[in-house]
C-alpha cells in the first residue's frame, strides 16, 4: 500500500512573490506594494517590483514544471491585476495573463490549482476599510465571479483564501504583515468574520457560475501538534492541543476551520474572546460552511506535546541542537503524519498538503548545480510521514511543495530561499536544485522511492 494512483504531486507559488510587473499593463496597487515602500519594513529594502519576472517568463517556468514532472501547479491570481480598483472595471490585460498561463499549463498536462487570494489585497479597497467593510465579502464574490467567468472552463480545482491566520492575524492584529494594522481584538475578529464570509461566498459563486464541475477547498495554516511518545496520554494531549484556542489572537486552527467545516465557532474561542465578538447574522454560518471537496492546509512543522500528570497538554520540549532551518523554524519530520491523522479525524475530508517546504541557504556551486541537501532530506522525511498516513488508509488528495522556485519571501525579501528551483535575481536564470531532481524521482515513482532509497 502506498499513495493512491490519483494522488496529486504539485508545487505552489503566489502571485506577489513571483510575478513582478507590479505596475505593468494596468495593474492596480496591492497592500503589499504599498507596505514594501515603507522604510525598513522589508529586509534590505526589497520589493516585488521584478521578483522572478514570472509575468514575462511564465512559459519557461511551465517548461521547468514539466521537467520536474509536476502533475499540478498551485498559483494565485493577483486581485488588483485583474480588478485595479478591487471591484468594477476589469483589466483585460491582467486577466489575459492568467488565461495564457492556464493554457500553457494545460498544454503541458499540468493541472491548474487556482488560489483566489494569497494576500495581495487591492489597495483601493483597503482605503475603503478593507476586510472591516461590511461589503468586503461581496467584493470578494464579485472578483471571484470575474475569474470564474473567464477561467472555469479550464480550471477545475480552486482554493479560496490562503492562510487567513497571516493576512488577518498578522495583517490586522500584530501588524507584521501588510496592511500592517494593529487593531483592537474586536476589530480583528470582525475582519476575520468578513474573511470567512468571503470564503463562503466565493465557494457559492464558483458552484453557481462555474462552467465545469469544481473541486473547492481553501488553505489555512495547519498547525500540527504531535505526541512525544507512543503513550495514549500523550496522543490525547497532542490532539487536544491541536484543536484548542489558548491565546487571544487569530492564529489557531479551529477559529478558522470549525466555522468552515462544522458551521460553528469553537466554544473555547467564543469564551476567550467574550464580548469582543462581532454580531453574527442569522445566515452567516450557513454561508461560511459551504460544503468543500477536500481539506487543504499549509503545514511546515509540528509542535511537540505531552500530557502532564493532570492530563493537560503541555509543551513536550525539543532536544538541544534539534534540526532547524535557516528561517529558525524547527524541522519536525513526522508532522504530516500527525496532521493527516488529526485533521481527518476531526473534519473528515481528504487531506491536501497545500504547502510544505523549508528555507535553506542555497547557491549555485562551482559545478553549476545547487546542492540543497537539507531540503532533499526534508522532502524525504516529510513525504515519508505522509506515506505513513496513506498506509493507514487516511484519505489523501495531494502534496504541494512550497515553493516551485525561490521568490520574494514577504518581509524577508529575497533573503530566504524556499524553491525547488534556484533563481538568480540578477540574471533571472533558473537552476533546478538537487531537491527538484529528487522530487522528480518521488513523483515518477509515486513515492515508492522513499521505501527503497
Ligand atoms: C506560507 C505562505 O506561510 O509560508 C507563503 O503561504 C510563504 O506565501 C511561506 O512564502 C513561508 O513563510 P514565511 O513565514 O517564511 O514567510
mmCIF file of C-alpha atoms and ligand atoms in Angstrom, residues 14 17 74 118-119 162-163 166 176-177 221 298 300 329 355 359 402 407-412 416 418, ligand 1:
data_model
loop_
_atom_site.group_PDB
_atom_site.id
_atom_site.type_symbol
_atom_site.label_atom_id
_atom_site.label_comp_id
_atom_site.label_asym_id
_atom_site.label_seq_id
_atom_site.Cartn_x
_atom_site.Cartn_y
_atom_site.Cartn_z
ATOM 1 C CA UNK A 14 1.854 33.098 -5.004
ATOM 2 C CA UNK A 17 6.059 36.542 -4.657
ATOM 3 C CA UNK A 74 -0.932 25.839 -7.419
ATOM 4 C CA UNK A 118 -2.833 34.966 -1.447
ATOM 5 C CA UNK A 119 -2.541 38.271 0.475
ATOM 6 C CA UNK A 162 -4.552 31.371 1.637
ATOM 7 C CA UNK A 163 -3.656 31.498 5.352
ATOM 8 C CA UNK A 166 -1.442 35.578 8.261
ATOM 9 C CA UNK A 176 3.673 42.116 10.982
ATOM 10 C CA UNK A 177 2.153 41.609 7.538
ATOM 11 C CA UNK A 221 -2.274 27.361 8.110
ATOM 12 C CA UNK A 298 -0.304 24.653 4.720
ATOM 13 C CA UNK A 300 5.514 23.335 7.689
ATOM 14 C CA UNK A 329 11.830 27.014 12.014
ATOM 15 C CA UNK A 355 2.162 23.910 1.158
ATOM 16 C CA UNK A 359 14.007 27.792 3.643
ATOM 17 C CA UNK A 402 6.376 25.258 -1.244
ATOM 18 C CA UNK A 407 10.875 34.089 -4.525
ATOM 19 C CA UNK A 408 10.039 37.300 -2.688
ATOM 20 C CA UNK A 409 9.620 35.974 0.828
ATOM 21 C CA UNK A 410 7.359 38.797 2.075
ATOM 22 C CA UNK A 411 9.097 40.934 4.717
ATOM 23 C CA UNK A 412 12.235 38.802 4.409
ATOM 24 C CA UNK A 416 15.051 33.343 2.283
ATOM 25 C CA UNK A 418 12.272 28.030 -0.425
HETATM 26 C C1 LIG B 1 3.335 30.407 3.966
HETATM 27 C C2 LIG B 1 2.849 31.283 2.841
HETATM 28 O O1 LIG B 1 3.056 30.991 5.184
HETATM 29 O O2 LIG B 1 4.663 30.077 4.019
HETATM 30 C C3 LIG B 1 3.881 31.559 1.785
HETATM 31 O O3 LIG B 1 1.637 30.857 2.299
HETATM 32 C C4 LIG B 1 5.207 31.807 2.421
HETATM 33 O O4 LIG B 1 3.454 32.622 0.960
HETATM 34 C C5 LIG B 1 5.677 30.607 3.201
HETATM 35 O O5 LIG B 1 6.161 32.192 1.487
HETATM 36 C C6 LIG B 1 6.897 30.875 4.040
HETATM 37 O O6 LIG B 1 6.571 31.555 5.201
HETATM 38 P P1 LIG B 1 7.417 32.734 5.892
HETATM 39 O O7 LIG B 1 6.895 32.816 7.285
HETATM 40 O O8 LIG B 1 8.863 32.411 5.789
HETATM 41 O O9 LIG B 1 7.059 33.981 5.121
#
